[in-house]
Amino acid sequence: MPDAKQVKTALQGYIDGWKNADREAWLALFAKDAVLIDPVGAEPNTGLEAIAAFWDRIHELPMSYEPVVHRIVACGDEGLLVFKMISRPEGGNGGMTMEIVDTFTINDDGKITQLKAYWDNGCMGMLN
């Protein structure tokens, strides 16, 4: 079982990947057979190819993403990430915020095996 440091390192890497728009570093956090569900209730993205396609769909729009972490919690082989994602159009004004709670399961290699994102329309706000 991974220790708390491994869990927190994986979650911090997840945030850093978003902050730095680093697709390769972000994808490297996931196990080959990982499952990403964003949001819960949506069709799961299973395996690295599907998770890469998820990243690519989000980054098709010319937006910047700034995650603001409220809390990272590690319990056994699971982690909880509470954060706000601020997205803004590149070179423009406006944008939106989204309050998100993500849960993670981490394997012995420190890789994400499951990620579930919890958010709905009530979690979104507009920026001026």
XYZ file of N, CA, C and O in Angstrom:
512
model
N 0.845 -1.183 0.000
C 0.000 0.000 0.000
C 0.890 1.246 0.000
O 1.865 1.306 0.742
N 0.533 2.231 -0.806
C 1.337 3.467 -0.812
C 1.200 4.201 0.519
O 0.185 4.062 1.206
N 2.210 4.965 0.855
C 2.121 5.755 2.076
C 1.516 7.130 1.759
O 1.282 7.467 0.597
N 1.271 7.904 2.802
C 0.635 9.216 2.641
C 1.451 10.122 1.732
O 0.887 10.893 0.943
N 2.773 10.025 1.809
C 3.624 10.871 0.969
C 3.411 10.545 -0.508
O 3.318 11.456 -1.339
N 3.333 9.261 -0.860
C 3.090 8.874 -2.260
C 1.739 9.386 -2.745
O 1.621 9.859 -3.872
N 0.721 9.260 -1.911
C -0.611 9.725 -2.285
C -0.593 11.232 -2.508
O -1.059 11.733 -3.541
N -0.026 11.970 -1.575
C 0.013 13.432 -1.704
C 0.867 13.868 -2.892
O 0.546 14.846 -3.573
N 1.941 13.147 -3.171
C 2.786 13.463 -4.325
C 2.009 13.287 -5.625
O 2.099 14.125 -6.535
N 1.226 12.217 -5.728
C 0.414 11.997 -6.931
C -0.618 13.114 -7.100
O -0.797 13.635 -8.214
N -1.280 13.499 -6.016
C -2.291 14.543 -6.108
C -1.669 15.893 -6.429
O -2.220 16.668 -7.220
N -0.514 16.182 -5.854
C 0.166 17.439 -6.176
C 0.625 17.423 -7.638
O 0.534 18.436 -8.330
N 1.087 16.280 -8.128
C 1.461 16.161 -9.534
C 0.278 16.407 -10.458
O 0.419 17.031 -11.519
N -0.892 15.922 -10.059
C -2.109 16.143 -10.823
C -2.389 17.646 -10.944
O -2.652 18.159 -12.033
N -2.316 18.347 -9.830
C -2.518 19.805 -9.827
C -1.452 20.498 -10.664
O -1.746 21.385 -11.467
N -0.193 20.111 -10.503
C 0.901 20.737 -11.248
C 0.738 20.538 -12.749
O 1.048 21.437 -13.541
N 0.267 19.362 -13.155
C 0.036 19.121 -14.579
C -0.961 20.104 -15.158
O -0.760 20.645 -16.256
N -2.043 20.353 -14.429
C -3.027 21.340 -14.881
C -2.416 22.733 -14.901
O -2.576 23.472 -15.872
N -1.748 23.095 -13.800
C -1.196 24.444 -13.672
C -0.195 24.747 -14.782
O -0.162 25.846 -15.326
N 0.615 23.766 -15.128
C 1.676 23.967 -16.121
C 1.268 23.540 -17.526
O 2.103 23.586 -18.432
N 0.025 23.104 -17.707
C -0.461 22.597 -19.003
C 0.507 21.547 -19.548
O 0.816 21.516 -20.730
N 0.951 20.665 -18.666
C 1.954 19.648 -19.014
C 1.266 18.296 -19.203
O 1.135 17.507 -18.269
N 0.823 18.064 -20.415
C 0.078 16.848 -20.747
C 0.866 15.584 -20.402
O 0.337 14.647 -19.821
N 2.127 15.535 -20.780
C 2.930 14.325 -20.585
C 3.149 14.018 -19.106
O 3.037 12.877 -18.676
N 3.458 15.049 -18.325
C 3.654 14.841 -16.877
C 2.342 14.414 -16.229
O 2.334 13.535 -15.356
N 1.235 15.010 -16.659
C -0.081 14.683 -16.114
C -0.442 13.238 -16.439
O -0.844 12.481 -15.574
N -0.263 12.832 -17.693
C -0.583 11.457 -18.091
C 0.309 10.434 -17.398
O -0.128 9.319 -17.110
N 1.556 10.801 -17.121
C 2.497 9.887 -16.467
C 2.058 9.527 -15.046
O 2.550 8.543 -14.483
N 1.122 10.265 -14.482
C 0.631 9.991 -13.133
C -0.311 8.799 -13.082
O -0.545 8.240 -12.015
N -0.860 8.402 -14.239
C -1.897 7.380 -14.281
C -1.332 6.001 -14.600
O -0.442 5.864 -15.437
N -1.886 4.979 -13.961
C -1.578 3.589 -14.315
C -2.157 3.303 -15.698
O -3.098 3.970 -16.140
N -1.595 2.316 -16.380
C -2.033 1.994 -17.746
C -3.517 1.672 -17.832
O -4.167 1.984 -18.828
N -4.062 1.045 -16.804
C -5.471 0.638 -16.815
C -6.346 1.530 -15.921
O -7.430 1.130 -15.503
N -5.894 2.755 -15.674
C -6.621 3.673 -14.800
C -8.002 4.011 -15.364
O -8.245 3.910 -16.572
N -8.875 4.420 -14.450
C -10.223 4.856 -14.809
C -10.410 6.275 -14.273
O -10.187 6.533 -13.090
N -10.813 7.190 -15.164
C -11.099 8.573 -14.803
C -12.570 8.830 -15.116
O -13.000 8.621 -16.255
N -13.321 9.261 -14.105
C -14.743 9.566 -14.275
C -14.940 11.030 -13.897
O -14.760 11.409 -12.745
N -15.286 11.842 -14.888
C -15.375 13.289 -14.683
C -16.491 13.861 -15.542
O -16.323 13.986 -16.746
N -17.622 14.233 -14.862
C -17.959 14.052 -13.460
C -18.505 12.650 -13.210
O -18.811 11.916 -14.159
N -18.659 12.314 -11.939
C -19.277 11.032 -11.581
C -20.641 10.972 -12.252
O -21.395 11.947 -12.256
N -20.925 9.840 -12.858
C -22.157 9.663 -13.620
C -21.914 9.721 -15.117
O -22.721 9.219 -15.892
N -20.790 10.332 -15.534
C -20.422 10.375 -16.951
C -19.789 9.043 -17.341
O -19.410 8.237 -16.483
N -19.655 8.825 -18.625
C -19.010 7.624 -19.136
C -17.550 7.594 -18.648
O -16.832 8.586 -18.779
N -17.091 6.490 -18.073
C -15.698 6.412 -17.606
C -14.704 6.480 -18.766
O -14.974 5.981 -19.855
N -13.584 7.125 -18.509
C -12.433 7.116 -19.418
C -11.506 6.040 -18.875
O -10.887 6.230 -17.829
N -11.411 4.900 -19.577
C -10.660 3.751 -19.085
C -9.418 3.541 -19.922
O -9.498 3.397 -21.144
N -8.252 3.543 -19.271
C -6.969 3.352 -19.943
C -6.343 4.679 -20.345
O -7.020 5.706 -20.456
N -5.035 4.641 -20.560
C -4.286 5.870 -20.856
C -4.744 6.562 -22.131
O -4.767 7.786 -22.206
N -5.116 5.790 -23.135
C -5.552 6.407 -24.395
C -6.823 7.234 -24.174
O -6.933 8.367 -24.660
N -7.776 6.690 -23.458
C -9.024 7.414 -23.185
C -8.769 8.615 -22.274
O -9.385 9.677 -22.449
N -7.872 8.465 -21.314
C -7.552 9.578 -20.412
C -6.831 10.682 -21.178
O -7.098 11.870 -20.973
N -5.957 10.324 -22.108
C -5.293 11.313 -22.961
C -6.319 12.046 -23.823
O -6.234 13.274 -24.011
N -7.295 11.319 -24.350
C -8.341 11.938 -25.167
C -9.165 12.914 -24.321
O -9.566 13.984 -24.809
N -9.409 12.576 -23.054
C -10.108 13.476 -22.132
C -9.337 14.787 -22.001
O -9.895 15.874 -22.140
N -8.035 14.689 -21.745
C -7.174 15.883 -21.643
C -7.259 16.696 -22.927
O -7.437 17.914 -22.903
N -7.143 16.024 -24.066
C -7.130 16.720 -25.359
C -8.448 17.449 -25.614
O -8.435 18.579 -26.135
N -9.581 16.849 -25.262
C -10.887 17.510 -25.449
C -10.960 18.803 -24.645
O -11.432 19.824 -25.136
N -10.493 18.747 -23.421
C -10.546 19.937 -22.564
C -9.622 21.028 -23.094
O -9.948 22.212 -23.051
N -8.486 20.627 -23.632
C -7.497 21.607 -24.085
C -7.664 22.010 -25.549
O -6.825 22.742 -26.072
N -8.744 21.564 -26.202
C -9.039 22.039 -27.555
C -9.364 23.529 -27.543
O -9.071 24.238 -28.498
N -9.996 23.984 -26.482
C -10.338 25.398 -26.362
C -9.111 26.191 -25.937
O -8.302 25.708 -25.135
N -8.957 27.397 -26.456
C -7.801 28.222 -26.072
C -8.008 28.847 -24.693
O -8.288 30.033 -24.562
N -7.899 28.008 -23.670
C -8.117 28.437 -22.292
C -6.875 28.141 -21.459
O -6.145 27.189 -21.745
N -6.692 28.943 -20.428
C -5.675 28.629 -19.418
C -6.410 28.120 -18.188
O -7.550 28.503 -17.924
N -5.749 27.241 -17.453
C -6.348 26.637 -16.264
C -5.457 26.889 -15.062
O -4.254 26.632 -15.111
N -6.067 27.410 -14.003
C -5.335 27.701 -12.764
C -6.049 27.018 -11.603
O -7.078 27.496 -11.135
N -5.525 25.891 -11.147
C -6.129 25.245 -9.986
C -5.687 25.926 -8.693
O -4.525 26.284 -8.530
N -6.646 26.128 -7.801
C -6.372 26.699 -6.488
C -6.779 25.636 -5.468
O -7.964 25.335 -5.311
N -5.792 25.066 -4.803
C -6.030 23.952 -3.886
C -6.517 24.461 -2.535
O -5.908 25.348 -1.943
N -7.615 23.874 -2.070
C -8.123 24.158 -0.729
C -7.618 23.110 0.265
O -7.315 23.424 1.397
N -7.550 21.829 -0.204
C -7.119 20.780 0.718
C -6.706 19.536 -0.064
O -7.331 19.172 -1.050
N -5.652 18.898 0.394
C -5.243 17.570 -0.065
C -5.242 16.667 1.165
O -4.626 16.997 2.181
N -5.954 15.542 1.067
C -6.062 14.601 2.176
C -5.607 13.234 1.691
O -5.993 12.803 0.596
N -4.785 12.553 2.479
C -4.347 11.194 2.167
C -4.814 10.260 3.265
O -4.560 10.510 4.452
N -5.523 9.187 2.875
C -6.003 8.162 3.815
C -5.760 6.804 3.187
O -6.438 6.440 2.211
N -4.793 6.058 3.718
C -4.476 4.761 3.129
C -4.019 4.940 1.693
O -3.141 5.760 1.418
N -4.620 4.186 0.772
C -4.230 4.291 -0.639
C -5.152 5.232 -1.419
O -5.165 5.234 -2.643
N -5.905 6.061 -0.693
C -6.818 6.991 -1.343
C -6.476 8.422 -0.972
O -5.856 8.690 0.062
N -6.894 9.326 -1.839
C -6.681 10.739 -1.603
C -7.905 11.533 -1.987
O -8.728 11.100 -2.802
N -8.027 12.698 -1.389
C -9.112 13.622 -1.653
C -8.489 14.970 -1.985
O -7.592 15.436 -1.279
N -8.978 15.570 -3.058
C -8.476 16.860 -3.500
C -9.671 17.802 -3.603
O -10.618 17.530 -4.351
N -9.634 18.874 -2.826
C -10.680 19.891 -2.863
C -10.032 21.137 -3.450
O -9.056 21.650 -2.895
N -10.565 21.589 -4.583
C -9.936 22.725 -5.246
C -10.935 23.491 -6.098
O -12.046 23.040 -6.351
N -10.493 24.672 -6.511
C -11.250 25.492 -7.447
C -10.408 25.578 -8.720
O -9.202 25.851 -8.655
N -11.036 25.320 -9.861
C -10.354 25.483 -11.139
C -10.830 26.798 -11.744
O -12.031 27.008 -11.931
N -9.885 27.664 -12.016
C -10.173 28.931 -12.678
C -9.739 28.778 -14.122
O -8.578 28.443 -14.393
N -10.663 28.972 -15.042
C -10.320 28.889 -16.460
C -10.620 30.233 -17.115
O -11.664 30.838 -16.860
N -9.669 30.683 -17.910
C -9.787 31.973 -18.592
C -9.412 31.793 -20.062
O -8.512 31.021 -20.381
N -10.098 32.563 -20.943
C -9.678 32.513 -22.344
C -8.285 33.126 -22.474
O -7.983 34.131 -21.832
N -7.452 32.491 -23.276
C -6.099 33.026 -23.469
C -6.188 34.382 -24.154
O -6.839 34.540 -25.184
N -5.550 35.379 -23.547
C -5.517 36.719 -24.110
C -6.813 37.485 -23.965
O -6.980 38.533 -24.574
N -7.745 36.986 -23.151
C -9.027 37.656 -23.041
C -9.477 37.836 -21.616
O -8.820 37.410 -20.671
N -10.621 38.462 -21.477
C -11.229 38.672 -20.166
C -12.295 37.613 -19.929
O -12.685 36.895 -20.830
N -12.786 37.585 -18.700
C -13.857 36.662 -18.375
C -13.319 35.308 -17.974
O -12.196 35.169 -17.511
N -14.148 34.318 -18.169
C -13.803 32.964 -17.796
C -14.764 32.455 -16.750
O -15.838 33.019 -16.533
N -14.368 31.356 -16.122
C -15.249 30.752 -15.130
C -14.452 30.071 -14.033
O -13.253 29.809 -14.189
N -15.132 29.804 -12.932
C -14.563 29.022 -11.845
C -15.426 27.787 -11.648
O -16.620 27.798 -11.969
N -14.812 26.727 -11.149
C -15.550 25.518 -10.839
C -14.983 24.932 -9.549
O -13.779 24.688 -9.461
N -15.846 24.762 -8.561
C -15.465 24.117 -7.309
C -15.560 22.609 -7.536
O -16.603 22.114 -7.970
N -14.485 21.878 -7.245
C -14.408 20.456 -7.562
C -13.879 19.685 -6.357
O -12.984 20.154 -5.649
N -14.412 18.490 -6.164
C -13.853 17.526 -5.218
C -13.512 16.286 -6.030
O -14.368 15.714 -6.698
N -12.247 15.915 -6.021
C -11.776 14.712 -6.709
C -11.355 13.685 -5.670
O -10.717 14.037 -4.669
N -11.709 12.421 -5.925
C -11.197 11.326 -5.107
C -10.288 10.461 -5.974
O -10.542 10.292 -7.174
N -9.243 9.948 -5.379
C -8.223 9.185 -6.087
C -7.943 7.878 -5.348
O -7.974 7.847 -4.120
N -7.615 6.849 -6.101
C -7.024 5.639 -5.550
C -5.640 5.525 -6.188
O -5.496 5.682 -7.402
N -4.638 5.248 -5.357
C -3.243 5.217 -5.783
C -2.693 3.816 -5.553
O -2.921 3.215 -4.505
N -1.935 3.290 -6.523
C -1.371 1.949 -6.364
C 0.002 2.000 -5.688
O 0.511 3.083 -5.345
N 0.612 0.837 -5.506
C 1.905 0.743 -4.810
C 3.030 1.470 -5.545
O 4.040 1.820 -4.934
N 2.860 1.693 -6.851
C 3.856 2.427 -7.643
C 3.632 3.932 -7.605
O 4.341 4.676 -8.278
N 2.628 4.376 -6.834
C 2.344 5.806 -6.748
C 1.543 6.331 -7.931
O 1.443 7.545 -8.116
N 0.941 5.435 -8.712
C 0.163 5.824 -9.893
C -1.325 5.881 -9.541
O -1.825 5.107 -8.725
N -2.031 6.773 -10.215
C -3.474 6.889 -10.044
C -4.141 5.725 -10.772
O -3.912 5.524 -11.965
N -4.953 4.948 -10.048
C -5.703 3.865 -10.677
C -7.158 4.243 -10.881
O -7.818 3.702 -11.765
N -7.661 5.164 -10.057
C -9.021 5.644 -10.238
C -9.113 7.087 -9.783
O -8.536 7.468 -8.757
N -9.811 7.877 -10.577
C -10.093 9.268 -10.236
C -11.577 9.496 -10.483
O -12.087 9.162 -11.555
N -12.258 10.036 -9.480
C -13.657 10.420 -9.622
C -13.766 11.901 -9.294
O -13.316 12.338 -8.231
N -14.365 12.663 -10.212
C -14.549 14.103 -10.027
C -16.004 14.387 -9.675
O -16.916 13.914 -10.362
N -16.202 15.149 -8.620
C -17.533 15.515 -8.165
C -17.740 17.012 -8.379
O -17.042 17.828 -7.766
N -18.651 17.329 -9.275
C -19.060 18.707 -9.523
C -20.365 18.675 -10.319
O -20.689 17.679 -10.945
N -21.109 19.771 -10.240
C -22.315 19.928 -11.046
C -22.451 21.407 -11.394
O -21.574 22.220 -11.058
N -23.547 21.770 -12.061
C -23.714 23.148 -12.511
C -23.712 24.156 -11.358
O -23.310 25.297 -11.534
N -24.126 23.714 -10.166
C -24.106 24.602 -9.012
C -22.713 24.940 -8.521
O -22.539 25.836 -7.709
N -21.715 24.251 -9.037
C -20.317 24.485 -8.646
C -19.631 25.530 -9.521
O -18.483 25.875 -9.279
N -20.323 26.013 -10.544
C -19.706 26.913 -11.518
C -20.067 28.362 -11.243
O -21.170 28.666 -10.798
N -19.116 29.230 -11.547
C -19.329 30.674 -11.450
C -18.629 31.374 -12.601
O -17.659 30.848 -13.156
N -19.119 32.522 -12.977
C -18.535 33.293 -14.079
C -17.578 34.360 -13.528
O -17.783 34.891 -12.439
N -16.542 34.650 -14.322
C -15.592 35.702 -13.987
C -15.825 36.892 -14.921
O -16.200 36.713 -16.070
N -15.556 38.092 -14.422
C -15.662 39.290 -15.275
C -14.338 39.620 -15.897
O -13.305 39.323 -15.467
